[in-house]
Coordinates of C-alpha atoms in Angstrom, one line a residue:
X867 CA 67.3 15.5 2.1
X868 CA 66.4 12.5 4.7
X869 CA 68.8 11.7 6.7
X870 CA 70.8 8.2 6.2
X871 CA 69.4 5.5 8.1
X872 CA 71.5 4.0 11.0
X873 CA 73.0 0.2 9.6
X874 CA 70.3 -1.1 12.3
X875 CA 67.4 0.4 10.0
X876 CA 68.5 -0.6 6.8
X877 CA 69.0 -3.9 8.1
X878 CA 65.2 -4.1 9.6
X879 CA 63.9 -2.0 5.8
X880 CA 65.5 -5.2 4.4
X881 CA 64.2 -7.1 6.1
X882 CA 60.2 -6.0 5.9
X883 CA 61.3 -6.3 2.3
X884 CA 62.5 -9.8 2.2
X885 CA 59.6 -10.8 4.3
X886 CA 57.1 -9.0 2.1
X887 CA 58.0 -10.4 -1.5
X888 CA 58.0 -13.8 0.3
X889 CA 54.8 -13.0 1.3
X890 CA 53.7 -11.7 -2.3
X891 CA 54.3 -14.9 -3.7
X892 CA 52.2 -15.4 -6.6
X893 CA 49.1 -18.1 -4.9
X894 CA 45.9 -18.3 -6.4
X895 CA 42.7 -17.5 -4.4
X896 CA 40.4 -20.6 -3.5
X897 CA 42.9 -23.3 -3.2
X898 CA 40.5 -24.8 -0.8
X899 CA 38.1 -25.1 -3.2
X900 CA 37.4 -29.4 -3.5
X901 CA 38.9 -31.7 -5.8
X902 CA 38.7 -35.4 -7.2
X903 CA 41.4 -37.8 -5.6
X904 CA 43.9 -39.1 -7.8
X905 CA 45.2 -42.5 -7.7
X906 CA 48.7 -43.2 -5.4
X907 CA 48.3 -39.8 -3.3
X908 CA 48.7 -39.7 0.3
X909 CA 45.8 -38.0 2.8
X910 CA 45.7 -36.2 5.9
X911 CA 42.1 -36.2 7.8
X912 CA 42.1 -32.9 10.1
X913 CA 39.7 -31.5 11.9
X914 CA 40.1 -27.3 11.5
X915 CA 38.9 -25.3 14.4
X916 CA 38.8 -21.6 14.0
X917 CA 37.9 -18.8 15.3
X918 CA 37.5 -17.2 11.7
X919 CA 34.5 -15.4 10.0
X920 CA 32.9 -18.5 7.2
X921 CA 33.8 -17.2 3.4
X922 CA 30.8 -17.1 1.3
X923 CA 33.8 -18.3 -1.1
X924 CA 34.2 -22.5 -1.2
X925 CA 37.6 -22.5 -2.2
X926 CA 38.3 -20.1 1.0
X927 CA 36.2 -21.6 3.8
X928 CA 37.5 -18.9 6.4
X929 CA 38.5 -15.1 5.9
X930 CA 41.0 -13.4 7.9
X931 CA 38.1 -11.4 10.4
X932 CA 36.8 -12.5 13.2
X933 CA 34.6 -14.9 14.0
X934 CA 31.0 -14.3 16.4
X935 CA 32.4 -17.9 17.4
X936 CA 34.5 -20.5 17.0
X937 CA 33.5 -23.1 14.1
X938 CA 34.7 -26.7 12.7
X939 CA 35.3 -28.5 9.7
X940 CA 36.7 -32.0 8.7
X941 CA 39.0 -31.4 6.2
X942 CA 40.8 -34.1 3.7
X943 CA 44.0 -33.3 2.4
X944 CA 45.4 -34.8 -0.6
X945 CA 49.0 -34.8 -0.8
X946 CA 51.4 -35.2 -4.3
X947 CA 53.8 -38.2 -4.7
X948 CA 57.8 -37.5 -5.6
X949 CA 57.7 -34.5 -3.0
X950 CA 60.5 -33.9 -0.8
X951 CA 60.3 -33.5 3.1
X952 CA 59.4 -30.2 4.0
X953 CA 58.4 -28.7 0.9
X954 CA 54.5 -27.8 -0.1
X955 CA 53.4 -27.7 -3.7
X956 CA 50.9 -24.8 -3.6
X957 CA 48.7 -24.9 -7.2
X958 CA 49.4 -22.2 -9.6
X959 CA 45.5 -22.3 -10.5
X960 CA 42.3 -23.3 -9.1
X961 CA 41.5 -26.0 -8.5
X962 CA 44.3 -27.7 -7.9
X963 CA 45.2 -30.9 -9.7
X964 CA 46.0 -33.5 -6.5
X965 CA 48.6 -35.0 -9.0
X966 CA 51.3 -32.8 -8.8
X967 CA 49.7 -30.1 -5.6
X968 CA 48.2 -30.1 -2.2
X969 CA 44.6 -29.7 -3.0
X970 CA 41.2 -30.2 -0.4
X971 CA 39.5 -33.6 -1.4
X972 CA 36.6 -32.5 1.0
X973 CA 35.6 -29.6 3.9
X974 CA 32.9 -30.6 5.6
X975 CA 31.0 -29.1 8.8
X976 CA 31.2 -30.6 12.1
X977 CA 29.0 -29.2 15.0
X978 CA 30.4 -28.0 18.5
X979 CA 27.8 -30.6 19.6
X980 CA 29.9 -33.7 17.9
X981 CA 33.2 -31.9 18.5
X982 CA 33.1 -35.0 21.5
X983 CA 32.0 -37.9 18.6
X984 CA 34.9 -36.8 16.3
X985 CA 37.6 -37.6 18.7
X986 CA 36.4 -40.9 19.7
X987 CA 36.6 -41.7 15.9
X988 CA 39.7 -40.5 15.1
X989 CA 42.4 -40.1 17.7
X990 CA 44.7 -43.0 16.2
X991 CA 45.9 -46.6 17.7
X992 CA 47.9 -44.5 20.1
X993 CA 44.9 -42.6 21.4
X994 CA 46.8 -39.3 20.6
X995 CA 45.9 -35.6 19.6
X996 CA 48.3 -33.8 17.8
X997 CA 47.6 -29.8 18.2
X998 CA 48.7 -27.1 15.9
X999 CA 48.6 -23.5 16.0
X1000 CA 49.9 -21.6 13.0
X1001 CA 51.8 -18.2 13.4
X1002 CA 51.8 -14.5 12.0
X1003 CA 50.7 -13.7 8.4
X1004 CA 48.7 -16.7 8.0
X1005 CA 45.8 -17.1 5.9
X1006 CA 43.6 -20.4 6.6
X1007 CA 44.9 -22.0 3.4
X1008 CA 48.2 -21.8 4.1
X1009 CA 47.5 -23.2 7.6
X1010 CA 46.1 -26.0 6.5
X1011 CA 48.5 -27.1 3.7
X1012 CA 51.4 -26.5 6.2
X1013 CA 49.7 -28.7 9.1
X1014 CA 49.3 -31.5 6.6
X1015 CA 52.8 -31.5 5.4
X1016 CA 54.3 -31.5 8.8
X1017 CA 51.7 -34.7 9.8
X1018 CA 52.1 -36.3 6.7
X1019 CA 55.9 -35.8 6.9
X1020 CA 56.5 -36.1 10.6
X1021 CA 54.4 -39.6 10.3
X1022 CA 52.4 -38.8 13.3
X1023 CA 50.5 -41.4 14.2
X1024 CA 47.9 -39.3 16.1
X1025 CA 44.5 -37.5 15.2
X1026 CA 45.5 -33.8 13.8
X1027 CA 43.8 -30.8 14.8
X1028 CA 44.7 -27.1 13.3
X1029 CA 42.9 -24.7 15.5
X1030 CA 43.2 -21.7 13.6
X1031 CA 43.0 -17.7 14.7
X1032 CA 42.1 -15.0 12.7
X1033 CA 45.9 -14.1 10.9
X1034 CA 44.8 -11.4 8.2
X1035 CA 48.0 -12.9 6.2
X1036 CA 49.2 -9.7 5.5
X1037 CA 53.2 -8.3 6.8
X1038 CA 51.7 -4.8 8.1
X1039 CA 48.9 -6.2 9.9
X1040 CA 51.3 -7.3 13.0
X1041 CA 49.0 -5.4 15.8
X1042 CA 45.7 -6.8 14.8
X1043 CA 47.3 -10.0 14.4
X1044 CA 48.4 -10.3 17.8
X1045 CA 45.1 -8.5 19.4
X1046 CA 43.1 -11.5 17.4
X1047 CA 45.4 -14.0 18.8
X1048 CA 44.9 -13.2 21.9
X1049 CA 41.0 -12.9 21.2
X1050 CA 41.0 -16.5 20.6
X1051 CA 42.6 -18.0 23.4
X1052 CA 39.7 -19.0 25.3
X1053 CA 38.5 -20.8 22.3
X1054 CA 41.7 -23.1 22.2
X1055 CA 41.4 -23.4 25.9
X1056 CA 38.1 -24.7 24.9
X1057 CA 39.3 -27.3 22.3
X1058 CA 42.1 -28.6 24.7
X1059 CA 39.6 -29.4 27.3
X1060 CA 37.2 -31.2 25.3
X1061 CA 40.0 -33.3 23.9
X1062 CA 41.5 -34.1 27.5
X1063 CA 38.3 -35.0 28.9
X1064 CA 38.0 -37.6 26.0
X1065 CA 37.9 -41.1 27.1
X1066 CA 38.8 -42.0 23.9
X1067 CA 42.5 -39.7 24.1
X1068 CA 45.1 -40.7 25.8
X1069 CA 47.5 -37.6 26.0
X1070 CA 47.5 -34.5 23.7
X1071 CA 50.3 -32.4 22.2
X1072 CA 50.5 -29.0 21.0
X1073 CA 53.0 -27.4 18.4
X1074 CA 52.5 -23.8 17.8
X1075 CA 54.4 -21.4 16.0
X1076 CA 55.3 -17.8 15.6
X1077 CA 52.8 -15.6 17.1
X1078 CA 50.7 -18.9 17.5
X1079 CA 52.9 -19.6 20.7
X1080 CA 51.1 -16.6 22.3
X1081 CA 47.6 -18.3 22.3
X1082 CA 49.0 -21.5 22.9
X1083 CA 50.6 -20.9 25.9
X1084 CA 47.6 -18.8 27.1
X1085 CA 45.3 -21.5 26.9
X1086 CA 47.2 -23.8 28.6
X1087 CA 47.8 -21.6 31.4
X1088 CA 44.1 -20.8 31.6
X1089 CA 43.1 -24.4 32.2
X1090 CA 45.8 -24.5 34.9
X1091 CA 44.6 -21.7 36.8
X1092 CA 40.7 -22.9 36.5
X1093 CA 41.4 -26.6 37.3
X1094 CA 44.1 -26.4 39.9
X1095 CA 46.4 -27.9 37.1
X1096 CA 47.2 -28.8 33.6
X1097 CA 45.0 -31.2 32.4
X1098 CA 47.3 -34.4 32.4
X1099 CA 46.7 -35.3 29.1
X1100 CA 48.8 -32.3 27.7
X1101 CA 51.7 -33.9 27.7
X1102 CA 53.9 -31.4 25.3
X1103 CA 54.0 -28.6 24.4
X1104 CA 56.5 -27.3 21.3
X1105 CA 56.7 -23.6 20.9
X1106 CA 58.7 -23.6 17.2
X1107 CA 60.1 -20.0 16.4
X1108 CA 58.0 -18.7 19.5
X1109 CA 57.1 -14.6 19.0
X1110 CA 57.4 -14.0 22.7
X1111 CA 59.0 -12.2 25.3
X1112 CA 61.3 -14.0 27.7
X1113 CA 59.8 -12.5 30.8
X1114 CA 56.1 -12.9 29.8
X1115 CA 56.9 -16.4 29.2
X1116 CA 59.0 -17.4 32.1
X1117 CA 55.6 -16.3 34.2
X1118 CA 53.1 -18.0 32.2
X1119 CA 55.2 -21.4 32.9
X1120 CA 55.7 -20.9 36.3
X1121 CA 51.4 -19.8 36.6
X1122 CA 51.1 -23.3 34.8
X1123 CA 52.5 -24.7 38.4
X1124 CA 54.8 -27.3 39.0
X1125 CA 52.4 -30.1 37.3
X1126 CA 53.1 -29.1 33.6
X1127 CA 53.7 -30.7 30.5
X1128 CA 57.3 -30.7 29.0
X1129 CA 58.1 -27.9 27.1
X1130 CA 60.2 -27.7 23.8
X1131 CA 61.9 -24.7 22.1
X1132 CA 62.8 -24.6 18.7
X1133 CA 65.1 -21.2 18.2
X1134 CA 67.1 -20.1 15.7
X1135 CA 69.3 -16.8 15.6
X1136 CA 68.6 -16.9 12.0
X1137 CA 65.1 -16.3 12.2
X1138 CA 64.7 -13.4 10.2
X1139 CA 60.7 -13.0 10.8
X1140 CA 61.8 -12.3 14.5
X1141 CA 64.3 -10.2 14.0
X1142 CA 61.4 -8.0 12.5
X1143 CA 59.5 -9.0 15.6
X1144 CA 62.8 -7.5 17.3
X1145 CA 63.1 -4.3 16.3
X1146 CA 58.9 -3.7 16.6
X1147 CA 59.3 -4.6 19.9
X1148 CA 61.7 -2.3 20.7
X1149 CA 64.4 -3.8 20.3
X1150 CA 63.7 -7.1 23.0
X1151 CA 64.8 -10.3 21.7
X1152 CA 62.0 -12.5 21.2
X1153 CA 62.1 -16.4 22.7
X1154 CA 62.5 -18.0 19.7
X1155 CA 66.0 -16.0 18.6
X1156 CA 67.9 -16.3 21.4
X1157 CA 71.7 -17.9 22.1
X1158 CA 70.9 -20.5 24.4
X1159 CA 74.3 -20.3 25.1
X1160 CA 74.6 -17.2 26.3
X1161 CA 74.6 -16.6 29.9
X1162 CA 72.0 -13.9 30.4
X1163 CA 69.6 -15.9 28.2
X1164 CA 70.3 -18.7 30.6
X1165 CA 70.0 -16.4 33.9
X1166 CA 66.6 -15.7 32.4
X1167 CA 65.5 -19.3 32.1
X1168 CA 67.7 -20.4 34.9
X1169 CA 65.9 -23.3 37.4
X1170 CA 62.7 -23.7 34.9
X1171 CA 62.5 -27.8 34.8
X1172 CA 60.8 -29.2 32.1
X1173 CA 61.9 -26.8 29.4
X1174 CA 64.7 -28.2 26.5
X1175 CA 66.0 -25.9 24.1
X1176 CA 66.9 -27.0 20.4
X1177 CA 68.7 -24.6 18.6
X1178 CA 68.8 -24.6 14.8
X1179 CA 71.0 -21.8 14.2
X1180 CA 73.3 -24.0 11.8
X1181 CA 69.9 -24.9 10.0
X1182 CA 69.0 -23.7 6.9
X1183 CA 66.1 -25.3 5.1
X1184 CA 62.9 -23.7 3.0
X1185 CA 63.6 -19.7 2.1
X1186 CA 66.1 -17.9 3.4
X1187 CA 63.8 -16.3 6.3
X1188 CA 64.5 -19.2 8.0
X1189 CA 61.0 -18.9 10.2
X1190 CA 59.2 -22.3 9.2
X1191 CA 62.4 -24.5 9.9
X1192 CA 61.1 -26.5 12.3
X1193 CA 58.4 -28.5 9.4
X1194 CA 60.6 -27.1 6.3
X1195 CA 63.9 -28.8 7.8
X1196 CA 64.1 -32.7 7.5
X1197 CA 65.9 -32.7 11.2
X1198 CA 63.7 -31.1 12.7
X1199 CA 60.4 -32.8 11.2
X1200 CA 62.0 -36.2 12.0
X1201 CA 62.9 -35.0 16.0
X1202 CA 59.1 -34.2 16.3
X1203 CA 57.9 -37.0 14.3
X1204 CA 60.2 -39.8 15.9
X1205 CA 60.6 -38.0 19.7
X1206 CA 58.1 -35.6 20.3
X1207 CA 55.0 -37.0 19.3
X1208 CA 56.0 -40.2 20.8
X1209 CA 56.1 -38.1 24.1
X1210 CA 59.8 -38.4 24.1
X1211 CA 61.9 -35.9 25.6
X1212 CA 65.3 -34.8 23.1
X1213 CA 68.4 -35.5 24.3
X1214 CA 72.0 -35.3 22.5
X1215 CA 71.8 -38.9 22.4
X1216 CA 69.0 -38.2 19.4
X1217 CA 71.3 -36.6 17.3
X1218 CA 72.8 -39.2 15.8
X1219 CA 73.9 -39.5 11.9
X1220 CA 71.9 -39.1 10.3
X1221 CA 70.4 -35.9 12.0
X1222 CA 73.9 -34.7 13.0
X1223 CA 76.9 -33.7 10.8
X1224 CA 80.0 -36.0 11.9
X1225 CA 81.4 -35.4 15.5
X1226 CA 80.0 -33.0 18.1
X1227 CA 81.8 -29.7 18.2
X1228 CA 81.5 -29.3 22.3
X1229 CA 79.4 -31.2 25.2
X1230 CA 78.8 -29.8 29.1
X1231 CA 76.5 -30.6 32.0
X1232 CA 74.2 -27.8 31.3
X1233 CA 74.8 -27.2 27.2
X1234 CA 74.6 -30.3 24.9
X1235 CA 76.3 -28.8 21.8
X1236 CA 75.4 -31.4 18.6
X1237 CA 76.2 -30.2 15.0
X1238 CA 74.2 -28.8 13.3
X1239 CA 71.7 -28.8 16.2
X1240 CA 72.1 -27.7 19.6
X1241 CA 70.4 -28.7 23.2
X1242 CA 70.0 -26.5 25.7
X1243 CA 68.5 -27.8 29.2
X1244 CA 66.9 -25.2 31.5
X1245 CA 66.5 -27.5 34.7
X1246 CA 70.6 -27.2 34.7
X1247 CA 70.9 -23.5 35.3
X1248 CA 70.6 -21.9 38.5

């Protein structure tokens, strides 16, 4: 007879469980696959870089294999009326009817050579790029519906730009995941410098999440360490849910040097993705599940200026892994649409009703406590 498994081990086999039937969700293959516009819907004009192997299939555009290089597409999202914010209505056949689902109106090529072009034609009034990287267990479908619900809701008023790696969107493919995150790096190191040497963009910023943080964070150290610097344009970068260890992270800002652009955490000890994360890496706790306020977690951040914390611990928005809360929770969406796209940094003084729940249950010098959402400020700690 096996022995029982410790509580620790039941808890992660529930977990891998959970996180699998969310994964198995019945979604159609193709969902890419082009559409006629309906009348009253909303659009979101991206432009999809990825480092992907092409899909003979239309309605797939990229697989989950590598690329021999990176690739991009202009694609047109159409989004459904009556929706609530944070939500995604994913068709339950192909092709989707832009009435009632996200559904592609158009995918369309765009050469590395006019990469330069497509910026000068779409970064917005506010001469703004708006970066995202998606995480683990990704396909390129899901990446792009989810990037145009958090634009579309988040009201950013900037040009969007998914750059996506190649995520096999499966639960047990975690190591190759990460190994073809980090095989893409240099690409998105690539992107970011084309956009900040732009005339036509004014500052950039980046919002990765999950595993995505890994690349992100990468790439933006990489053009630090060739250029001297951070390209001044990059002028924030969110890590949401980041899938990264606390030590590895606390040298890649400091290799970023003392010229670089804020940086904003969105954690959660809920997260149950990360607690996953957790227990495959041996039990470290990853960036994006930590206690801000606890004191070790603060030793380890301690003196690192530039860095705010926003813990949505008391969060609890889309399914109950709790992983995508920063564009499935309305509080969050709106503290990235109306603060961190603006170039804002968050303060306590943003969580006002209605993003807070009545009075705040504690306030210090270095921990802004704001229910339901807390703010942590590393430049405080020493």
């Amino acid at each position: 007879m096996p022995a029982a498994l410790s509580p620790w081990r039941r808890r992660i086999v529930w977990l891998a469980l959970a996180l699998g039937l969310n994964a198995c969700t019945s979604v159609p293959r193709g969902m890419l696959q082009p559409v006629k516009p309906a009348p009253g819907t909303e659009r979101v004009d991206m432009l999809a870089a990825t480092t992907r192997a092409p899909s003979l299939d239309p309605g797939v555009l990229f697989s989950g294999d590598r690329g021999d290089t990176v690739s991009f597409a202009n694609i047109v999202v159409s989004i459904p009326r009556d929706r609530q914010v944070g939500t995604i209505q994913l068709p339950r056949t192909v092709p989707g009817n832009p009435e009632t689902d996200f559904a592609v109106l158009s995918a369309t090529p765009v050469a590395k050579s006019h990469l330069a072009g497509w910026f000068k034609t779409t970064s917005g009034r506010k001469r703004r790029v708006f970066v995202f990287v998606h995480g683990f267990n990704t396909p390129f479908d899901r990446a792009v519906f989810r990037f145009a619900q958090l634009t579309y809701d988040a009201d950013a008023d900037a040009a969007p730009v998914l750059f996506s790696w190649p995520s096999r969107g499966r639960l047990l493919d975690y190591s190759r995941d990460f190994d073809n995150a980090s095989y893409s790096r240099s690409d998105l190191a690539y992107l970011l410098k084309v956009a900040a040497s732009s005339p036509s963009v004014g500052e950039i910023v980046i919002l990765a999440h999950s595993m995505g943080s890994w690349p992100a964070v990468e790439a933006v150290r990489q053009l630090a360490l060739e250029r001297g610097g951070v390209p001044r344009k990059i002028k924030n970068l969110i890590l949401a849910s980041p899938d990264l260890d606390i030590g590895v992270f606390r040298r890649q800002i400091e290799d970023m040097g003392p010229h670089r652009p804020q940086v904003t955490l969105f954690v959660a000890q809920h997260d149950r993705a990360l607690q996953l994360s957790r227990f495959i890496s041996r039990g470290a706790t990853r960036l994006g599940g930590i206690d801000p306020s606890r004191e070790d977690y603060q030793q380890q951040l301690a003196g690192l200026s530039g860095i705010t914390v926003i813990d949505l611990s008391a969060i609890n928005a889309g399914d109950r892994i709790n992983h995508d809360l920063y564009a499935a929770s309305p509080e969050a969406v709106r503290l990235i649409g109306d603060r961190l796209l603006q170039g804002q940094v968050i303060t306590d003084s943003d969580l006002s009703s209605p993003l807070m729940t009545a009075d705040a249950v504690g306030s210090a010098a270095s921990l802004l406590i704001t229910a339901p959402i807390r703010i942590f400020d590393t430049a405080t700690q020493r």
